[in-house]
Amino acid sequence: MTAPVASEVRPLGRDYTRVLAASTISALGDGIALAAGPLLVASITESPLLVAGAAFAQQLPWLLFSLVFGAYVDRWDRKRLLVGVNLFLAVATGSLGVAVFTGVGTLPVIYLCLFALGSGEILARSASDAVLTAVVAAPDLPRANARLYGGYTLGTHLVGPPLGAALFLLTPSVPFLVDALSFLLAMLLLRRLRLPAGDRDAGGGLRAEIREGIAWLWQQRLLRLVAVCICVMNLTFGGTMAVFVLYARQQLGLGAQGYGFLLSVSAVGGLLGATLVPRLVSRWGTAVLLRAGLLIEAATQLALGLTHQALVAAVVMLVFGVHATVWGVITMSLRQRVVPDALRGRISGVYMLFSAGGMAVGSALGGVVASIGGISAPYLLAAFVVGSLCLVSWRRLAETG
């Protein structure tokens, strides 16, 4: 999976720079909203079920629309799609900010805005996946993905969350208005991409096209295994992160700033992981790294479920951040190299159904589990499930090389 030495110094091009800049800017806005959103819901209710409901509302569209939207990405002009969806996301987040500012930001309104955000994010991610392969040569994909993950981590998890928490304490509506501005700036950058214009025709009806994508993925033993692993990991991760703001408050005794700090610590690990990916793959190979990632994931959930010390939780989140980025870059680059261009949107849609759909189901279950078994219960259950996944997939992951 490592690129030739020459590719390490070859410029990735202006179009890639625009994609990277747009992704990083919108990631910063998302990071601000990532901290402010749960704080907003937690300021209205202490119910784990209702707090988790906010995460579920944003992730539900991934269950409903991933396959259909993925098929449309293979039909529509991808540049126009990215520009239009960023405008839609700006309107959605701006509407939430206005609702909070005017005092009508009730739970149903928040859930509705988050549902709209989740819907737009499906199209944005599917199209971005396909666009990257059009502006970057195949040997450079791991390096390009690592930089994208680094920018995403920097904005969404490192700089954004503490800034979002601070802005929320200042004025609750501001974080969402800033997020809207980030989408507008990203839209302006993406308008300058130089990509072939015109609608695409995948051929056949929509259902037939979706079935074609699913059938192709099902025949790919390795990609199918990776998709299942991602689904299970995100199912458990969604359950724990849905109540993370309450976990930080109730089990660790942290306030809003402490909660934002924990999210940022994970981001530091993510940035470290982005810089280490090429060397780690070269030294250990993908099979070892993917197996180690499953072990780290299980150990993370177990440690968080057992500890009441904020320092221990911070160290655990740091290591988890490294793992998450390494896993993401490896699996994303693998998929981008193997999947034919005509199927990129549909295969991305299937993966999103597995990954974000798993997060959505996990978010709903996490609130239920926490309500029944206490705030640590989702973490302990997640450790057991991912540990079982390790046993089932350990030997088959050797096929990744």
Coordinates of C-alpha atoms in Angstrom, one line a residue:
M1 CA 0.0 0.0 0.0
T2 CA 3.0 2.3 0.2
A3 CA 3.6 4.7 -2.7
P4 CA 6.9 4.9 -4.6
V5 CA 9.5 7.3 -3.3
A6 CA 8.9 9.7 -6.1
S7 CA 5.2 10.1 -5.2
E8 CA 6.3 11.4 -1.7
V9 CA 7.6 14.6 -3.2
R10 CA 5.3 15.0 -6.2
P11 CA 2.8 17.9 -5.7
L12 CA -0.8 16.8 -5.5
G13 CA -2.0 19.7 -7.6
R14 CA -4.2 22.8 -7.2
D15 CA -7.5 20.9 -7.4
Y16 CA -6.4 18.7 -4.5
T17 CA -5.4 21.8 -2.6
R18 CA -8.9 23.2 -3.0
V19 CA -10.5 20.0 -1.9
L20 CA -8.2 19.9 1.1
A21 CA -8.8 23.5 2.0
A22 CA -12.6 23.1 1.6
S23 CA -12.6 20.0 3.7
T24 CA -10.5 21.5 6.5
I25 CA -12.6 24.7 6.7
S26 CA -15.9 22.8 6.9
A27 CA -14.3 20.4 9.4
L28 CA -13.5 23.3 11.7
G29 CA -17.1 24.5 11.6
D30 CA -18.3 20.9 12.2
G31 CA -15.9 20.6 15.2
I32 CA -17.4 23.8 16.7
A33 CA -20.9 22.4 16.2
L34 CA -19.8 18.9 17.4
A35 CA -19.2 20.3 20.9
A36 CA -22.0 22.8 20.9
G37 CA -24.7 20.4 19.7
P38 CA -24.6 18.0 22.7
L39 CA -24.2 20.9 25.1
L40 CA -27.3 22.5 23.6
V41 CA -29.3 19.3 24.1
A42 CA -27.9 18.7 27.6
S43 CA -28.9 22.2 28.6
I44 CA -32.5 21.3 27.8
T45 CA -32.7 17.8 29.2
E46 CA -30.6 15.4 31.4
S47 CA -32.3 12.3 29.9
P48 CA -29.7 10.0 28.3
L49 CA -32.4 8.8 25.9
L50 CA -33.2 12.3 24.7
V51 CA -29.5 13.4 24.5
A52 CA -28.8 10.3 22.4
G53 CA -31.8 11.1 20.3
A54 CA -30.0 14.2 18.9
A55 CA -27.2 12.0 17.6
F56 CA -29.7 9.5 16.2
A57 CA -31.6 12.3 14.4
Q58 CA -28.4 13.3 12.6
Q59 CA -27.4 9.8 11.8
L60 CA -30.8 8.4 10.8
P61 CA -30.6 9.7 7.2
W62 CA -27.6 7.4 6.7
L63 CA -29.8 4.4 7.3
L64 CA -32.6 5.8 5.0
F65 CA -30.8 7.4 2.1
S66 CA -27.2 6.1 1.8
L67 CA -27.9 3.6 -1.0
V68 CA -30.1 6.0 -3.0
F69 CA -27.8 9.0 -2.6
G70 CA -24.8 6.9 -3.5
A71 CA -26.5 5.9 -6.8
Y72 CA -27.3 9.5 -7.6
V73 CA -23.6 10.4 -7.1
D74 CA -22.8 8.0 -10.0
R75 CA -25.5 9.8 -12.1
W76 CA -25.0 13.5 -11.4
D77 CA -22.2 15.9 -12.0
R78 CA -20.1 15.6 -8.9
K79 CA -18.7 19.1 -8.8
R80 CA -22.2 20.7 -9.0
L81 CA -23.4 18.3 -6.4
L82 CA -20.6 19.3 -4.0
V83 CA -21.3 23.0 -4.5
G84 CA -25.1 22.5 -4.1
V85 CA -24.9 20.3 -1.0
N86 CA -22.5 22.7 0.8
L87 CA -25.0 25.5 0.2
F88 CA -27.8 23.3 1.6
L89 CA -25.7 22.5 4.7
A90 CA -25.1 26.2 5.2
V91 CA -28.8 26.8 5.2
A92 CA -29.5 23.9 7.6
T93 CA -26.9 24.9 10.2
G94 CA -27.8 28.6 9.8
S95 CA -31.4 27.8 10.5
L96 CA -30.5 26.0 13.7
G97 CA -28.5 29.0 14.8
V98 CA -31.3 31.3 14.1
A99 CA -33.7 29.0 15.9
V100 CA -31.5 29.0 19.0
F101 CA -31.0 32.7 18.9
T102 CA -34.7 33.5 18.7
G103 CA -35.6 31.1 21.5
V104 CA -37.5 28.5 19.4
G105 CA -34.7 25.9 19.5
T106 CA -36.8 23.2 21.1
L107 CA -35.9 19.5 20.9
P108 CA -38.1 18.8 17.9
V109 CA -36.6 21.8 16.0
I110 CA -33.1 20.6 16.9
Y111 CA -33.8 17.1 15.8
L112 CA -35.3 18.3 12.5
C113 CA -32.2 20.5 11.7
L114 CA -29.9 17.7 12.6
F115 CA -31.8 15.3 10.3
A116 CA -31.4 17.8 7.5
L117 CA -27.6 18.0 8.2
G118 CA -27.2 14.3 8.2
S119 CA -29.0 14.1 4.8
G120 CA -26.7 16.6 3.2
E121 CA -23.6 15.0 4.6
I122 CA -24.4 11.7 2.8
L123 CA -24.2 13.4 -0.6
A124 CA -21.2 15.5 0.4
R125 CA -19.1 12.5 1.5
S126 CA -20.1 10.3 -1.4
A127 CA -19.2 12.9 -3.9
S128 CA -16.0 13.9 -2.2
D129 CA -14.9 10.2 -2.2
A130 CA -15.3 10.1 -6.0
V131 CA -13.8 13.5 -6.7
L132 CA -10.6 12.7 -4.9
T133 CA -9.8 9.9 -7.3
A134 CA -10.3 12.3 -10.2
V135 CA -7.8 14.9 -8.9
V136 CA -5.1 12.5 -7.4
A137 CA -3.2 9.7 -9.0
A138 CA -3.7 6.2 -7.5
P139 CA -0.2 5.9 -6.0
D140 CA -0.7 9.2 -4.1
L141 CA -4.0 8.3 -2.5
P142 CA -2.6 7.2 0.9
R143 CA -0.7 10.5 1.2
A144 CA -3.7 12.5 0.0
N145 CA -6.1 10.7 2.3
A146 CA -3.7 11.1 5.3
R147 CA -3.7 14.9 4.7
L148 CA -7.5 15.0 4.4
Y149 CA -7.8 13.0 7.6
G150 CA -5.3 15.3 9.3
G151 CA -7.2 18.4 8.2
Y152 CA -10.5 16.8 9.3
T153 CA -9.1 15.8 12.6
L154 CA -7.5 19.2 13.2
G155 CA -10.8 21.0 12.6
T156 CA -13.5 18.6 13.8
H157 CA -11.7 17.2 16.9
L158 CA -8.8 19.4 17.9
V159 CA -9.5 23.1 17.3
G160 CA -13.2 23.0 16.8
P161 CA -14.6 21.4 20.0
P162 CA -12.9 23.7 22.6
L163 CA -13.8 26.7 20.5
G164 CA -17.3 25.4 20.1
A165 CA -17.7 24.9 23.9
A166 CA -16.3 28.4 24.5
L167 CA -18.6 30.0 21.9
F168 CA -21.6 28.1 23.3
L169 CA -20.9 29.5 26.8
L170 CA -20.7 32.9 25.3
T171 CA -23.8 32.7 23.1
P172 CA -25.4 29.4 22.3
S173 CA -26.4 30.3 18.7
V174 CA -23.0 31.4 17.6
P175 CA -21.4 28.0 17.0
F176 CA -24.1 27.0 14.6
L177 CA -23.8 30.3 12.6
V178 CA -20.1 29.8 12.4
D179 CA -20.6 26.3 11.0
A180 CA -22.9 27.7 8.4
L181 CA -20.2 30.2 7.3
S182 CA -17.7 27.4 7.0
F183 CA -20.0 25.6 4.5
L184 CA -20.3 28.8 2.5
L185 CA -16.5 29.2 2.3
A186 CA -16.1 25.5 1.3
M187 CA -18.7 26.0 -1.4
L188 CA -16.7 28.9 -2.9
L189 CA -13.5 26.8 -3.0
L190 CA -15.2 23.8 -4.6
R191 CA -16.7 26.0 -7.4
R192 CA -13.2 26.4 -8.7
L193 CA -12.5 22.7 -9.2
R194 CA -11.6 21.7 -12.7
L195 CA -13.6 18.6 -13.3
P196 CA -15.5 17.2 -16.3
A197 CA -19.0 18.6 -16.4
G198 CA -22.2 17.0 -17.3
D199 CA -24.6 14.5 -15.8
R200 CA -23.7 10.8 -15.6
D201 CA -25.9 7.9 -16.6
A202 CA -25.1 4.7 -14.7
G203 CA -27.5 2.9 -17.0
G204 CA -30.8 1.2 -15.9
G205 CA -33.2 2.1 -13.2
L206 CA -32.3 3.3 -9.8
R207 CA -33.1 0.0 -8.0
A208 CA -31.1 -2.0 -10.6
E209 CA -28.1 0.4 -10.1
I210 CA -28.2 0.0 -6.4
R211 CA -28.4 -3.8 -6.7
E212 CA -25.4 -3.7 -9.0
G213 CA -23.3 -1.9 -6.5
I214 CA -24.3 -4.2 -3.6
A215 CA -23.7 -7.3 -5.8
W216 CA -20.2 -6.0 -6.8
L217 CA -19.2 -5.4 -3.1
W218 CA -20.6 -8.7 -2.0
Q219 CA -18.3 -10.5 -4.4
Q220 CA -15.2 -8.7 -3.0
R221 CA -14.3 -10.8 0.0
L222 CA -11.9 -8.3 1.5
L223 CA -13.9 -5.2 1.0
R224 CA -17.0 -7.0 2.4
L225 CA -15.1 -8.0 5.5
V226 CA -13.8 -4.4 6.1
A227 CA -17.4 -3.1 5.6
V228 CA -18.7 -5.5 8.3
C229 CA -15.9 -4.6 10.7
I230 CA -16.6 -0.9 10.2
C231 CA -20.3 -1.5 10.8
V232 CA -19.8 -3.3 14.1
M233 CA -17.2 -0.8 15.3
N234 CA -19.4 2.2 14.5
L235 CA -22.4 0.5 16.1
T236 CA -20.6 0.3 19.4
F237 CA -18.8 3.6 19.0
G238 CA -22.1 5.4 18.2
G239 CA -23.6 3.9 21.4
T240 CA -20.8 5.3 23.5
M241 CA -20.4 8.7 21.9
A242 CA -24.1 9.4 22.0
V243 CA -23.9 9.6 25.8
F244 CA -20.3 10.9 25.9
V245 CA -21.3 14.4 27.1
L246 CA -23.1 12.8 30.0
Y247 CA -20.3 10.3 30.6
A248 CA -17.8 13.2 30.9
R249 CA -20.1 15.0 33.4
Q250 CA -21.4 12.1 35.5
Q251 CA -18.5 9.6 35.5
L252 CA -15.5 11.8 35.1
G253 CA -16.9 15.0 36.8
L254 CA -16.0 17.3 33.9
G255 CA -17.8 20.4 32.8
A256 CA -18.2 21.8 29.3
Q257 CA -14.6 22.7 28.8
G258 CA -13.4 19.3 30.1
Y259 CA -15.7 17.6 27.7
G260 CA -14.3 19.6 24.8
F261 CA -10.8 18.8 26.0
L262 CA -11.4 15.1 25.9
L263 CA -12.6 15.4 22.3
S264 CA -9.5 17.4 21.4
V265 CA -7.1 14.9 23.0
S266 CA -8.5 12.3 20.6
A267 CA -7.8 14.7 17.8
V268 CA -4.2 15.0 18.8
G269 CA -3.9 11.3 18.4
G270 CA -5.6 11.5 15.0
L271 CA -3.1 14.1 13.8
L272 CA -0.3 11.9 15.0
G273 CA -1.8 8.9 13.2
A274 CA -2.0 10.9 10.0
T275 CA 1.7 11.6 10.1
L276 CA 2.6 8.0 11.0
V277 CA 0.4 6.1 8.5
P278 CA 3.0 5.7 5.7
R279 CA 5.7 4.5 8.1
L280 CA 3.4 2.2 10.0
V281 CA 2.2 0.5 6.8
S282 CA 5.7 0.2 5.5
R283 CA 7.0 -1.3 8.8
W284 CA 4.1 -3.6 9.8
G285 CA 1.8 -4.0 6.8
T286 CA -2.0 -3.5 6.7
A287 CA -3.0 -6.9 8.2
V288 CA -1.1 -6.2 11.4
L289 CA -2.4 -2.7 11.7
L290 CA -6.0 -3.6 11.1
R291 CA -5.8 -6.4 13.7
A292 CA -4.1 -4.1 16.2
G293 CA -6.8 -1.5 15.6
L294 CA -9.6 -3.9 16.6
L295 CA -7.7 -4.7 19.8
I296 CA -7.2 -1.0 20.5
E297 CA -10.9 -0.3 19.9
A298 CA -12.0 -3.0 22.4
A299 CA -9.5 -1.9 25.0
T300 CA -10.6 1.7 24.6
Q301 CA -14.2 0.9 25.4
L302 CA -13.2 -1.3 28.3
A303 CA -10.9 1.3 29.8
L304 CA -13.5 4.1 29.5
G305 CA -16.2 2.0 31.0
L306 CA -14.0 1.2 34.1
T307 CA -12.2 4.4 34.8
H308 CA -13.4 7.4 36.8
Q309 CA -10.2 9.4 36.3
A310 CA -10.2 12.1 33.6
L311 CA -6.4 11.7 33.1
V312 CA -6.8 8.0 32.3
A313 CA -9.7 8.7 29.9
A314 CA -7.5 11.4 28.2
V315 CA -4.7 8.9 27.6
V316 CA -7.1 6.3 26.3
M317 CA -8.7 8.8 23.9
L318 CA -5.2 9.8 22.6
V319 CA -4.4 6.3 21.6
F320 CA -7.8 5.8 20.2
G321 CA -7.3 8.8 17.9
V322 CA -4.2 7.3 16.4
H323 CA -6.0 4.1 15.7
A324 CA -9.0 5.7 14.2
T325 CA -7.0 7.7 11.6
V326 CA -4.7 4.7 10.7
W327 CA -7.7 2.5 10.2
G328 CA -9.5 5.1 8.2
V329 CA -6.7 6.0 5.8
I330 CA -5.8 2.3 5.2
T331 CA -9.4 1.2 4.4
M332 CA -10.3 4.4 2.4
S333 CA -7.2 4.1 0.2
L334 CA -7.9 0.4 -0.3
R335 CA -11.4 1.1 -1.5
Q336 CA -10.5 4.0 -3.7
R337 CA -7.9 1.9 -5.6
V338 CA -10.1 -1.2 -6.1
V339 CA -13.6 0.3 -6.9
P340 CA -14.3 1.2 -10.5
D341 CA -15.1 4.9 -11.1
A342 CA -18.6 4.1 -12.4
L343 CA -19.4 2.4 -9.1
R344 CA -17.7 4.8 -6.6
G345 CA -20.9 6.5 -5.5
R346 CA -22.8 3.3 -5.0
I347 CA -20.0 1.5 -3.1
S348 CA -19.5 4.6 -1.0
G349 CA -23.2 4.5 -0.3
V350 CA -23.1 0.9 0.9
Y351 CA -20.1 1.7 3.1
M352 CA -21.9 4.7 4.6
L353 CA -24.9 2.5 5.3
F354 CA -22.7 0.2 7.2
S355 CA -20.6 2.9 8.9
A356 CA -22.9 5.8 9.6
G357 CA -25.9 3.5 9.7
G358 CA -24.2 1.6 12.4
M359 CA -23.5 4.8 14.2
A360 CA -27.2 5.7 14.0
V361 CA -28.4 2.4 15.4
G362 CA -25.7 2.5 18.0
S363 CA -26.8 6.0 19.1
A364 CA -30.3 4.9 19.7
L365 CA -29.2 1.8 21.6
G366 CA -26.6 3.7 23.6
G367 CA -29.2 5.9 25.2
V368 CA -31.4 2.8 26.0
V369 CA -28.5 0.9 27.5
A370 CA -27.3 3.9 29.6
S371 CA -30.8 4.4 30.8
I372 CA -31.1 0.8 32.0
G373 CA -27.6 -0.1 33.1
G374 CA -26.0 3.2 33.9
I375 CA -23.6 5.6 32.1
S376 CA -20.8 3.0 31.9
A377 CA -22.9 0.2 30.5
P378 CA -22.6 1.2 26.8
Y379 CA -18.8 1.2 27.1
L380 CA -18.6 -2.2 28.7
L381 CA -21.0 -3.7 26.2
A382 CA -19.0 -2.2 23.4
A383 CA -15.8 -3.8 24.7
F384 CA -17.4 -7.2 24.6
V385 CA -18.9 -6.8 21.1
V386 CA -15.6 -5.5 19.5
G387 CA -13.7 -8.2 21.4
S388 CA -15.9 -10.8 19.8
L389 CA -15.4 -9.2 16.4
C390 CA -11.6 -9.6 16.9
L391 CA -12.0 -13.4 17.3
V392 CA -14.3 -13.7 14.3
S393 CA -12.3 -11.6 11.8
W394 CA -8.7 -12.2 13.0
R395 CA -7.7 -14.8 10.5
R396 CA -9.5 -13.4 7.5
L397 CA -7.9 -9.9 8.0
A398 CA -4.6 -11.6 7.0
E399 CA -5.8 -11.3 3.4
T400 CA -5.1 -7.6 3.5
G401 CA -1.4 -8.3 3.2

